[in-house]
Coordinates of C-alpha atoms and ligand atoms in Angstrom, one line a residue:
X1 CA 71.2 243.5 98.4
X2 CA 68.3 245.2 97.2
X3 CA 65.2 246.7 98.9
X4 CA 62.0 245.9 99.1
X5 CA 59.6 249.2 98.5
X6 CA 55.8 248.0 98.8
X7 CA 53.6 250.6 96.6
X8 CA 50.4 251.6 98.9
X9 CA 48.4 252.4 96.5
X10 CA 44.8 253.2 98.2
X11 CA 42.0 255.7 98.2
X12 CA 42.1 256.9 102.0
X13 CA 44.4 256.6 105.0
X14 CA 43.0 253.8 106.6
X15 CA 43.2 251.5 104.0
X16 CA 46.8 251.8 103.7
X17 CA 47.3 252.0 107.4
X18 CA 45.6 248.1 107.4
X19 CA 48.2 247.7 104.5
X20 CA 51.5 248.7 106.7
X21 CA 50.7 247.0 109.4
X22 CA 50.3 243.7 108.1
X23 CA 53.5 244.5 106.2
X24 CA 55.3 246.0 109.7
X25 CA 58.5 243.5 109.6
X26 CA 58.4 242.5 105.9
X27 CA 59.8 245.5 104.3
X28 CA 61.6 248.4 105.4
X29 CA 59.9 250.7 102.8
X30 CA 56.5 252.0 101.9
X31 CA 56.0 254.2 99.1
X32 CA 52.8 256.8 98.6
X33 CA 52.0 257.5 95.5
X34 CA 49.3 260.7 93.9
X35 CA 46.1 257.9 95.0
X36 CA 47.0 258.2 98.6
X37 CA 48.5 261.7 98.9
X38 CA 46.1 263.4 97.2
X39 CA 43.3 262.0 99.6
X40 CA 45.6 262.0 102.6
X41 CA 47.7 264.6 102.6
X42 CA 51.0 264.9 104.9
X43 CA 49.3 263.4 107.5
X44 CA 49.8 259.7 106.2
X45 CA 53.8 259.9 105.8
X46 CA 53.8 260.9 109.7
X47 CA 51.9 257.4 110.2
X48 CA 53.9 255.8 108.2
X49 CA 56.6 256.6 109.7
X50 CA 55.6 256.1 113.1
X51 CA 55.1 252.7 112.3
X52 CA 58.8 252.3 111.3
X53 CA 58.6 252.9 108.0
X54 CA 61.2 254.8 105.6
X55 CA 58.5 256.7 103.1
X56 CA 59.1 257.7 99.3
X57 CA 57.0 260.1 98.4
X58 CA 56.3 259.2 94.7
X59 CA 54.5 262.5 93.4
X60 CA 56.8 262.7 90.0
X61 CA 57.0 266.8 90.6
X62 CA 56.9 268.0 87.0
X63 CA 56.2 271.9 86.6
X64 CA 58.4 275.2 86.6
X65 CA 61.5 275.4 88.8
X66 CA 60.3 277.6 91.7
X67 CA 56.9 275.2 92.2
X68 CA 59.3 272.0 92.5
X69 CA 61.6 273.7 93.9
X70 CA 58.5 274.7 97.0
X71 CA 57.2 271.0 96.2
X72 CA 60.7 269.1 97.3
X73 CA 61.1 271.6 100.7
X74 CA 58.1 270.9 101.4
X75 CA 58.1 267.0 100.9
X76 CA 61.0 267.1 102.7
X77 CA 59.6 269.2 105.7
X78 CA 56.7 266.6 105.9
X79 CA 59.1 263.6 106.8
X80 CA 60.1 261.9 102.7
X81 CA 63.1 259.7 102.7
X82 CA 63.2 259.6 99.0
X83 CA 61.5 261.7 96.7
X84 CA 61.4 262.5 92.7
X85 CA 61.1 264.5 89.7
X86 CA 60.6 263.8 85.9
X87 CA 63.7 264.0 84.1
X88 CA 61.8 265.5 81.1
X89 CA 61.8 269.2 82.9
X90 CA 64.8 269.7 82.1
X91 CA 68.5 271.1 83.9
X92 CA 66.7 274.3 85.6
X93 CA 63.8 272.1 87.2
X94 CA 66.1 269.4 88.5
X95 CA 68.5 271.9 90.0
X96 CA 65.7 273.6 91.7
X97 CA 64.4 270.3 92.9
X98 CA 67.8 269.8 94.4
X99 CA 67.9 273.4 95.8
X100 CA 64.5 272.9 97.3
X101 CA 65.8 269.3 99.0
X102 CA 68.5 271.3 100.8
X103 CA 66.2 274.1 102.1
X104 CA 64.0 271.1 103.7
X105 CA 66.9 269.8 105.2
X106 CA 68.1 273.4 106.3
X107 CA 64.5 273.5 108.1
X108 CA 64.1 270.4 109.5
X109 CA 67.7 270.3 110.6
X110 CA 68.1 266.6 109.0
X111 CA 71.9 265.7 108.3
X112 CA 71.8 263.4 105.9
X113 CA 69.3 264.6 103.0
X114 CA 66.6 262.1 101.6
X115 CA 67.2 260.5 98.4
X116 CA 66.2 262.6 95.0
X117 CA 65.3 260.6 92.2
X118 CA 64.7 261.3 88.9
X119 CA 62.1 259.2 86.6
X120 CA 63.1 258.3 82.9
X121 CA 60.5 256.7 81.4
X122 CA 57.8 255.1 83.2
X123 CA 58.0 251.0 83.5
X124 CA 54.1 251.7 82.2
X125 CA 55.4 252.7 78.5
X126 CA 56.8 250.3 75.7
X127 CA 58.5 251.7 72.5
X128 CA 55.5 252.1 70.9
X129 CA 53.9 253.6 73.5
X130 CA 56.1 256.7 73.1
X131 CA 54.5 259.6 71.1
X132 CA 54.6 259.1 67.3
X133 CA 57.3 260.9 65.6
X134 CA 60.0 260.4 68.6
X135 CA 62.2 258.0 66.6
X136 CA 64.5 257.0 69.6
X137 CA 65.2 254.0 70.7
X138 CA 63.1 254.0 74.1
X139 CA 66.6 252.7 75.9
X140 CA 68.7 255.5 74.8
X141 CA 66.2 258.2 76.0
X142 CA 66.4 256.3 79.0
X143 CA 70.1 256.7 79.4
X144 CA 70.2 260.5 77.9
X145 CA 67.9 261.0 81.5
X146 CA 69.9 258.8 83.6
X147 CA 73.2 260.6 82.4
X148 CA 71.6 264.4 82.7
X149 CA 69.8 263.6 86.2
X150 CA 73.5 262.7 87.5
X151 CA 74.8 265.6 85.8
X152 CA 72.3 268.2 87.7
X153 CA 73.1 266.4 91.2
X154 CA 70.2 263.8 91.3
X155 CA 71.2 260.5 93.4
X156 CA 69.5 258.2 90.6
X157 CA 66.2 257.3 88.5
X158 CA 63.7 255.8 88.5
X159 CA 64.1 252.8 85.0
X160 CA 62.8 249.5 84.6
X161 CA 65.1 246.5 85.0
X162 CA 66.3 246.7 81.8
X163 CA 68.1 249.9 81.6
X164 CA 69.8 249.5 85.0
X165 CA 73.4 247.4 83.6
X166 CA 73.7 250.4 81.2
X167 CA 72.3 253.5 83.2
X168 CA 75.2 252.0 86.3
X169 CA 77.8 251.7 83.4
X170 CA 77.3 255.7 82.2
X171 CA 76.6 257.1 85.9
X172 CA 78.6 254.6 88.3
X173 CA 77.4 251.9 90.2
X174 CA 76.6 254.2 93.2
X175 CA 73.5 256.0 91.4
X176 CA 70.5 254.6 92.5
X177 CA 68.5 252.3 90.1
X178 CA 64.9 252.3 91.3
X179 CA 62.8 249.6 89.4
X180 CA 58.9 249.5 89.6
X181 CA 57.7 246.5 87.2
X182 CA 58.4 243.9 89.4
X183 CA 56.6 241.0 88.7
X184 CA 56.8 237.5 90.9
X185 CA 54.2 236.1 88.1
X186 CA 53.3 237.2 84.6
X187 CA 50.2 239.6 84.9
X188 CA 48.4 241.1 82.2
X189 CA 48.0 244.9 83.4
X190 CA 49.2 248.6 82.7
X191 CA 52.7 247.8 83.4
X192 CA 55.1 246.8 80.2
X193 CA 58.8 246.8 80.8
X194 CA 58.3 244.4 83.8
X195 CA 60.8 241.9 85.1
X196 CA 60.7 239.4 88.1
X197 CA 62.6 240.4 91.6
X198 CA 65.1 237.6 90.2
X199 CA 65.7 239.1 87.2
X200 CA 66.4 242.6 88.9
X201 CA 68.5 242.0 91.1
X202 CA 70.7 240.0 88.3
X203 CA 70.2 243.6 86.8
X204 CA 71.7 245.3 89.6
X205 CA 68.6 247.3 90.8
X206 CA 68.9 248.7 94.2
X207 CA 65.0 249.2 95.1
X208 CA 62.7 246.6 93.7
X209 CA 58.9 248.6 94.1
X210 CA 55.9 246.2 93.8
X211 CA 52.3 247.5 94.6
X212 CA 49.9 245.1 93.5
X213 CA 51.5 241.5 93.8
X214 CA 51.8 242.5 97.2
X215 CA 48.8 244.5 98.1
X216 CA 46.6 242.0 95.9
X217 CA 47.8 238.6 97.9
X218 CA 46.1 237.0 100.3
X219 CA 48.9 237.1 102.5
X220 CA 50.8 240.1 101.6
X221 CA 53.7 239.5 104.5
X222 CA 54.4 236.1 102.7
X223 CA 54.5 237.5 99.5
X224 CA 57.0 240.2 100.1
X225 CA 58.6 237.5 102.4
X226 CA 59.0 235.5 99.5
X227 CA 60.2 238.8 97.0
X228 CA 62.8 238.6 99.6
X229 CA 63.7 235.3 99.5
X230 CA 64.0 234.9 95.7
X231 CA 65.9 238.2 95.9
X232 CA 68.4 236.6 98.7
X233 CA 68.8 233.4 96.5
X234 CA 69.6 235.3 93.4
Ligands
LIG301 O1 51.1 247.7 91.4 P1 52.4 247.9 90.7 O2 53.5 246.9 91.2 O3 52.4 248.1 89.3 O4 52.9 249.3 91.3 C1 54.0 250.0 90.9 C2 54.0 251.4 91.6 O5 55.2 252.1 91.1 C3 52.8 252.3 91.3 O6 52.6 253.0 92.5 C4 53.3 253.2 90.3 O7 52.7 254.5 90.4 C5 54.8 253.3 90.6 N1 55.7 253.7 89.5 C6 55.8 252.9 88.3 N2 56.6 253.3 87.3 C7 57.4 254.3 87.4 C8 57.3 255.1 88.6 C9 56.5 254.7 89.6 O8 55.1 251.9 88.2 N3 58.2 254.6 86.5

């Protein structure tokens, strides 16, 4: 069955602090994204994680190979169960994400290494939304990324819902099919290639992320309680 990852997206620590513990119980993962990091720092995985929390660290390194390479180790070294990369920077990038994953591991003598993902293209972007003059199909860029992130020695990506049957027919069913866009209700925001918890896990997705519909509720236990549930009945 899939899990739950509950996006805490919020300008300081405290705020998202207030967020995990009403969520302590509900979900097993919390994810911190560039809003929180960048105003946080390290600090707020440690917290996290003291509350019980697995943490993926959702910075979407993009840059040369040695800085990601530094960017992973050190994600790593500050406590990430899952962390990512864009696909887009190419087969010397990903490697040295993956290089940089085992020196963390090396230094913080961890056994089993976090998860390295890989994001295709963001569940924030429809076709058109792609830069004029990229005649592709949005889906098969999609699964050129999937298939060369699993080629370079990434344990999945990060797709919408509707790439996941095809991306787990090209790479195997055991690489990881993250899926942000999760939406209980229809909601007119930034998000595009969205899909209900339902409809995902009929997809196959292994991590279901949802910030807002959670965050947003007025009871945000229920409504990742009841994510779960529709999730369990599907
Ligand atoms: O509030 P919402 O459910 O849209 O939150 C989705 C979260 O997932 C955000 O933190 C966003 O940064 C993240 N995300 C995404 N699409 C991706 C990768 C990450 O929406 N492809």
């Amino acid at each position: 069955m899939p899990e739950l990852v509950v996006a805490l997206d919020y300008p300081e620590s405290e705020q998202a602090v207030a967020m995990a513990a009403r969520l302590q119980g509900s979900c097993p993962w919390v994810k911190v994204g560039l809003e929180l990091y960048t105003a946080a720092g390290p600090d707020i995985l440690r917290r996290l994680k003291d509350m019980g929390f697995s943490v993926f660290l959702d910075l979407k390194f993009f840059d040369i190979p040695n800085t990601v390479r530094g960017a992973v180790r050190s994600s790593v070294c500050a406590g990430a169960d899952m962390v990512n990369i864009h696909l887009l920077g190419g087969a010397r990038m990903a490697q040295a994400a993956v290089q940089g994953l085992q020196e963390g591991c090396e230094r913080k003598g961890l056994a089993a290494p976090p998860v390295l993902l890989g994001v295709t293209v963001l569940t924030s972007m429809a076709q058109q939304d792609l830069p004029a003059g990229l005649d592709l199909p949005l889906d098969s860029v999609v699964d050129v990324l999937a298939r060369s992130g699993r080629e370079w020695g990434l344990n999945g990506v990060v797709c919408s819902g509707y790439e996941v049957e095809s991306i787990k027919k090209s790479c195997g069913t055991d690489y990881i099919c993250l899926t942000p866009g999760i939406r209980p209700a229809a909601a007119d925001d930034d998000q595009r290639r969205t899909m209900t918890p339902q409809q995902a896990v009929r997809a196959g997705s292994d991590y279901l992320v949802v910030g807002r519909p959670v965050t947003g509720a007025a009871d945000p236990a229920g409504a990742a309680y009841s994510i779960m549930e529709s999730v369990r009945q599907a």
